[in-house]
Amino acid sequence: MIRAASMPSVHQLTRIAVPGALFAILGVLIVLPFLTLVYASFITAPPFSGNVTQFTFDNYIEIWTPEMMRAVGNTLVVSLGGTAMAVTIGGLLAWLVARTDIPGKAVVHLAGLMPLFVSLIVAALTWSLLGSGRSGYLNIIFSSLGLPFRIEMQSLWGIVFVHGLYYVPFPFLYLYSALTLVHPDLEEAAAIHGADLPRTLRRVTFPLVKPALIGSILLLIVLMAEEFPVPQILGGARGVETLSIRIFNLMHQVPPASNHASAVCMVLTAFVGVLVYTQRRILGGRDYRTMTGKGMQSRFLPLGRLRWVAFGFVLLYMFVAMGLPLLALVITAFRSNMYVSGLAALVDPGQFTLKHMHEIMTAPVVYSSLWNSLLAAFWTALIGGLFYFVLSYVVYRTDLPGRRALEFLAMVPVALPALVMGLGILWTWANIPLPVYGTLAILVIAYLGRFTPQGFRAISSSIVQIHDDLEQAAMVAGATKTQAVRLIVWPLMRGGVAAALVVLFVLGMRELTASLFLYTTDTRVLSIVIYEQYENGGWSAVASLSLVYTVILIILTIVGRRWMRANV
Amino acid sequence: MTAFTPNKAALVAALALLLFCRAPAGAQAFVIDGEEIADAATLAAAKKEGKVLVYGTWPERNFNPAIKANFEKETGITVDFVRMTTQVLFQRVTAEAAANRLAADFIDVTDPILLSQLVDRGILNVPHKVPSFDRIAAEAKDPQGRWYAFMRLPIGIGINTAVVKPEDHPKGWLDLLQPKWKGQIGASSLDVGGSAFTTWLFLRDKIGSNYWQRARELEFRVYPSVAPALADLVRGELSLAVMGVTSFQEQEAAGAPIKTVLPPEGSPILSIQGGIASTATHPKAAIVFVNWLASKHGGRFIAQQKAYAVNGDVPPPTLIGGAQFAPVNTLWDIELDRWEKIRTPVSEEWRKMFGRK
């Protein structure tokens, strides 16, 4: 007879089952494709492709050419420079809207989210149009005004600038969520004790949002390190190679050097491992919980006359990040050809044409691919939002076994350039005997895996700020753990989760690189159609399509923003 | 009203009998302008299959109007086209094939090495001699009919006429080596695919043994794909560019200040080669599709997109302004044996020279 004492209790089973389920999901989404890449990095030919392969370490030795070292250096410049710029702008915007009495808060909030409207391929293309060489629109204007300077976006610094401008929404959203949860009593106490604004910021506000800040810095560094379209479009023609471009170049040799590309990916993964570890070291053992059982009333810091200076900064940012590129898109979409001889030709009504826009608006593929994009993005946001919430909760608010490993796994995709991740997903799912490959579901699966770091980071940066006293108080009062989460944690976190859902949705709408390996005629998404046009050299069509796409994303982001503000 | 004579009646009866013997009742062979593209039985089976799935590399803007639109209109068979770059296509096809999940009925690539790998792996291994087999040059087909070079186009020089004065227009390949063009010429990286490889090798083997060295000194701008080079040419960021002439012609037709030059020394060739997938799930539709591509009739639509058709009876395309392309057999190409021998060492050498190792 089995004694009751030897049977695992329900509690013990839950302790194993919950992390087990999360491991299983991450296993399918991330670990399997990742393992195919690890495997590929140790063999002599691409795996799962009908090749005879042998084990080797050579891939790891052969990748270290002088060009590779240069690519590492360029990657550091691009990711550190871009991160510094994006975090500064995003942090400032988040602080202004969350903690100060800046006028036009809706506009400031919109400014922080706006760059989500623009897919990076469109951003790089428009900045190339605006500021590359003698034919860049801005350079044409500078030249006709007799100004002595020109800008050159097709350069390493051009890549830094575009990254810095368009990655702002990540630090903005994470810091905004975190800043709205900072208890105003703390800042007020500092002021009462004589601290001025900079001192309060430095000694109180900044240290309290450190998890969100460090989290977004880490995320941005790695996202920019693996980012592909911007260095490809702005650096490609000038021979500027980053690691992602190196991987692209390796995969585009004939025959493709997928094994070397996989080895470079492993180098990137190791880099991310170091960053995640560093983050742990920096944040470890501290208490960032400010959302406690005590009541909180929102109060805003008066900026005085600086209010309008701050608002001016916001408008300037909006103009540079959105106004100029939209203008470039409009000019390009409605011009009969792309050659512009001077300022007069730039605004010449004789060049105006509706031809490109008409072609785009009457093409059935635009509508079918838009529908596919919306569907894929919707399911990515919905399933992802729920999954990343559970994952963040387990990692940061429980002592369940394996949570550290879960955190690391969640950050792995950030190190995997989408090109290679797409290939890993292809290798994995072509071999899994489920009717998923070739359907829209494979795109959702790819997006869920690829965007785990972003979704996880977005949700977890606010979860760490909610004091567990709140849950425990509920449980003392008789609530179950699930009830405590549902009634206490969830309502407090809605802002963070909503932000994550919007980010996931828009990322899903924009994704291109992994989709390239996985789409079929029935599951073509809008980003693929834009890329096709780009590859065809039809920049006017790209601009028309991008304009339509951007308007759709603007509408979606405005809708999402309203929702996100509901609980502020 | 015409009288119905006994002779005509006999003829009609004979024709009906002929059709009845060859195909199900009511079916007809696919014949256009006297050229039989598919017999009645194949056509009927193909129509029953209803579609053909193509994994291909020809840009959609050419493929759709030339092939998809006309083939669908004439046969009622749907063409689903998944367009990829050669390398992505190769990786996807080999991975799908290894998992027994290859969806494509027809596959084409722009690179002979990748083509021969697809053939060697049995992925493209359907020996099918099209009805026009004899009208196809030996170098444009596999002797067993497993693949054909359905679309070919010459690589030429594009000039931005708004930036370059008429007296400076280059006429041939050596003109590109004048110092005045420093930093003003764009070309694709050798690693872009078969045509880029052929072009770079042509410049060195046919035009001048130090061509690469000079190109490096003159800071030729080497692009990771054709699209951005073309865009920079049209914008006037480049004065000159080297690529498939179709790209220049399309921009010229759209009103861009571009002129196309086919140099008298000859041109290297860009070749799109493909065939029926061994695991095609619409094999009859794929046969009709391939026959149509190789026919004189289908070839005319391909030539309208400024590419040579595989069928030797189709006249070469014409440039805007009326000049005809040189006969296809005058274009410079590399034999498959040589490809296999030189591909890796030449690529290594080029990457070293242009700092892309």
Tab-separated table of N, CA and C in Angstrom, chain A residues 156-218:
chain	number	residue	atom	x	y	z
A	156	LEU	N	28.401	54.776	-41.143
A	156	LEU	CA	28.254	54.164	-39.822
A	156	LEU	C	27.418	55.068	-38.909
A	157	TRP	N	27.673	56.375	-38.991
A	157	TRP	CA	26.945	57.314	-38.125
A	157	TRP	C	25.500	57.461	-38.554
A	158	GLY	N	25.259	57.276	-39.824
A	158	GLY	CA	23.871	57.272	-40.309
A	158	GLY	C	23.088	56.127	-39.674
A	159	ILE	N	23.753	54.976	-39.561
A	159	ILE	CA	23.099	53.811	-38.947
A	159	ILE	C	22.814	54.105	-37.472
A	160	VAL	N	23.812	54.690	-36.778
A	160	VAL	CA	23.627	55.041	-35.366
A	160	VAL	C	22.427	55.986	-35.227
A	161	PHE	N	22.362	56.978	-36.100
A	161	PHE	CA	21.305	57.991	-36.030
A	161	PHE	C	19.928	57.356	-36.227
A	162	VAL	N	19.798	56.523	-37.245
A	162	VAL	CA	18.485	55.912	-37.529
A	162	VAL	C	18.089	54.960	-36.398
A	163	HIS	N	19.039	54.196	-35.897
A	163	HIS	CA	18.752	53.348	-34.727
A	163	HIS	C	18.292	54.207	-33.552
A	164	GLY	N	19.064	55.254	-33.284
A	164	GLY	CA	18.776	56.107	-32.128
A	164	GLY	C	17.409	56.760	-32.224
A	165	LEU	N	17.006	57.071	-33.436
A	165	LEU	CA	15.728	57.748	-33.651
A	165	LEU	C	14.547	56.781	-33.537
A	166	TYR	N	14.708	55.568	-34.052
A	166	TYR	CA	13.541	54.694	-34.202
A	166	TYR	C	13.431	53.591	-33.153
A	167	TYR	N	14.426	53.470	-32.280
A	167	TYR	CA	14.289	52.510	-31.188
A	167	TYR	C	13.766	53.178	-29.912
A	168	VAL	N	13.407	54.460	-30.028
A	168	VAL	CA	12.909	55.210	-28.877
A	168	VAL	C	11.697	54.545	-28.189
A	169	PRO	N	10.744	53.962	-28.922
A	169	PRO	CA	9.567	53.415	-28.244
A	169	PRO	C	9.885	52.366	-27.171
A	170	PHE	N	10.948	51.607	-27.341
A	170	PHE	CA	11.249	50.569	-26.325
A	170	PHE	C	11.599	51.209	-24.978
A	171	PRO	N	12.645	52.046	-24.905
A	171	PRO	CA	12.899	52.675	-23.603
A	171	PRO	C	11.726	53.526	-23.150
A	172	PHE	N	11.039	54.181	-24.090
A	172	PHE	CA	9.904	55.016	-23.699
A	172	PHE	C	8.848	54.189	-22.979
A	173	LEU	N	8.471	53.082	-23.598
A	173	LEU	CA	7.386	52.282	-23.006
A	173	LEU	C	7.800	51.685	-21.672
A	174	TYR	N	9.002	51.149	-21.602
A	174	TYR	CA	9.411	50.484	-20.360
A	174	TYR	C	9.577	51.511	-19.246
A	175	LEU	N	10.202	52.640	-19.586
A	175	LEU	CA	10.421	53.658	-18.561
A	175	LEU	C	9.121	54.360	-18.205
A	176	TYR	N	8.241	54.502	-19.169
A	176	TYR	CA	6.960	55.129	-18.889
A	176	TYR	C	6.171	54.277	-17.891
A	177	SER	N	6.109	52.977	-18.162
A	177	SER	CA	5.417	52.073	-17.235
A	177	SER	C	6.049	52.178	-15.856
A	178	ALA	N	7.366	52.141	-15.815
A	178	ALA	CA	8.058	52.157	-14.529
A	178	ALA	C	7.859	53.493	-13.814
A	179	LEU	N	7.940	54.593	-14.568
A	179	LEU	CA	7.835	55.920	-13.954
A	179	LEU	C	6.435	56.190	-13.405
A	180	THR	N	5.405	55.636	-14.076
A	180	THR	CA	4.060	55.854	-13.557
A	180	THR	C	3.853	55.100	-12.250
A	181	LEU	N	4.714	54.134	-11.991
A	181	LEU	CA	4.587	53.362	-10.757
A	181	LEU	C	5.471	53.907	-9.628
A	182	VAL	N	6.282	54.928	-9.919
A	182	VAL	CA	7.101	55.517	-8.851
A	182	VAL	C	6.198	56.331	-7.941
A	183	HIS	N	6.277	56.061	-6.653
A	183	HIS	CA	5.377	56.734	-5.730
A	183	HIS	C	5.777	58.201	-5.597
A	184	PRO	N	4.845	59.135	-5.849
A	184	PRO	CA	5.222	60.553	-5.815
A	184	PRO	C	5.687	61.006	-4.435
A	185	ASP	N	5.264	60.278	-3.367
A	185	ASP	CA	5.719	60.637	-2.011
A	185	ASP	C	7.235	60.670	-1.929
A	186	LEU	N	7.870	59.765	-2.666
A	186	LEU	CA	9.329	59.672	-2.581
A	186	LEU	C	9.977	60.937	-3.132
A	187	GLU	N	9.485	61.374	-4.292
A	187	GLU	CA	10.032	62.604	-4.889
A	187	GLU	C	9.694	63.807	-4.018
A	188	GLU	N	8.481	63.802	-3.479
A	188	GLU	CA	8.068	64.921	-2.638
A	188	GLU	C	8.928	65.000	-1.377
A	189	ALA	N	9.218	63.853	-0.806
A	189	ALA	CA	10.050	63.816	0.396
A	189	ALA	C	11.416	64.418	0.099
A	190	ALA	N	11.946	64.100	-1.082
A	190	ALA	CA	13.247	64.650	-1.471
A	190	ALA	C	13.157	66.169	-1.580
A	191	ALA	N	12.064	66.641	-2.201
A	191	ALA	CA	11.899	68.088	-2.372
A	191	ALA	C	11.771	68.773	-1.017
A	192	ILE	N	11.003	68.160	-0.104
A	192	ILE	CA	10.809	68.745	1.227
A	192	ILE	C	12.144	68.875	1.958
A	193	HIS	N	13.007	67.891	1.711
A	193	HIS	CA	14.317	67.931	2.364
A	193	HIS	C	15.333	68.787	1.607
A	194	GLY	N	14.854	69.545	0.649
A	194	GLY	CA	15.712	70.549	0.029
A	194	GLY	C	16.387	70.141	-1.266
A	195	ALA	N	16.059	68.982	-1.800
A	195	ALA	CA	16.710	68.576	-3.049
A	195	ALA	C	16.115	69.338	-4.222
A	196	ASP	N	16.979	69.801	-5.147
A	196	ASP	CA	16.434	70.444	-6.346
A	196	ASP	C	16.098	69.367	-7.386
A	197	LEU	N	15.600	69.820	-8.546
A	197	LEU	CA	15.127	68.865	-9.549
A	197	LEU	C	16.203	67.863	-10.003
A	198	PRO	N	17.378	68.364	-10.432
A	198	PRO	CA	18.380	67.380	-10.878
A	198	PRO	C	18.754	66.383	-9.775
A	199	ARG	N	18.824	66.886	-8.550
A	199	ARG	CA	19.224	66.022	-7.445
A	199	ARG	C	18.136	64.968	-7.167
A	200	THR	N	16.873	65.401	-7.222
A	200	THR	CA	15.772	64.455	-7.019
A	200	THR	C	15.800	63.373	-8.093
A	201	LEU	N	16.033	63.838	-9.305
A	201	LEU	CA	16.081	62.879	-10.419
A	201	LEU	C	17.204	61.870	-10.201
A	202	ARG	N	18.376	62.420	-9.837
A	202	ARG	CA	19.560	61.578	-9.731
A	202	ARG	C	19.465	60.620	-8.544
A	203	ARG	N	18.944	61.137	-7.421
A	203	ARG	CA	19.004	60.359	-6.185
A	203	ARG	C	17.748	59.535	-5.918
A	204	VAL	N	16.604	59.960	-6.494
A	204	VAL	CA	15.355	59.248	-6.186
A	204	VAL	C	14.765	58.569	-7.427
A	205	THR	N	14.394	59.397	-8.409
A	205	THR	CA	13.652	58.848	-9.552
A	205	THR	C	14.491	57.842	-10.342
A	206	PHE	N	15.676	58.287	-10.698
A	206	PHE	CA	16.516	57.422	-11.540
A	206	PHE	C	16.811	56.065	-10.883
A	207	PRO	N	17.241	56.058	-9.593
A	207	PRO	CA	17.514	54.744	-8.996
A	207	PRO	C	16.278	53.843	-8.944
A	208	LEU	N	15.092	54.441	-8.824
A	208	LEU	CA	13.893	53.605	-8.722
A	208	LEU	C	13.514	52.948	-10.047
A	209	VAL	N	13.857	53.590	-11.144
A	209	VAL	CA	13.486	52.979	-12.426
A	209	VAL	C	14.683	52.242	-13.039
A	210	LYS	N	15.679	52.001	-12.223
A	210	LYS	CA	16.882	51.341	-12.751
A	210	LYS	C	16.588	50.001	-13.441
A	211	PRO	N	15.682	49.166	-12.895
A	211	PRO	CA	15.448	47.898	-13.608
A	211	PRO	C	14.959	48.123	-15.032
A	212	ALA	N	14.012	49.062	-15.179
A	212	ALA	CA	13.475	49.320	-16.527
A	212	ALA	C	14.558	49.925	-17.413
A	213	LEU	N	15.377	50.792	-16.814
A	213	LEU	CA	16.423	51.446	-17.586
A	213	LEU	C	17.475	50.436	-18.052
A	214	ILE	N	17.965	49.664	-17.092
A	214	ILE	CA	18.980	48.658	-17.442
A	214	ILE	C	18.385	47.658	-18.433
A	215	GLY	N	17.139	47.261	-18.151
A	215	GLY	CA	16.472	46.300	-19.047
A	215	GLY	C	16.386	46.838	-20.459
A	216	SER	N	16.003	48.114	-20.595
A	216	SER	CA	15.847	48.615	-21.965
A	216	SER	C	17.203	48.850	-22.623
A	217	ILE	N	18.198	49.240	-21.829
A	217	ILE	CA	19.534	49.416	-22.419
A	217	ILE	C	20.046	48.082	-22.963
A	218	LEU	N	19.908	47.065	-22.122
A	218	LEU	CA	20.352	45.729	-22.535
A	218	LEU	C	19.634	45.282	-23.802
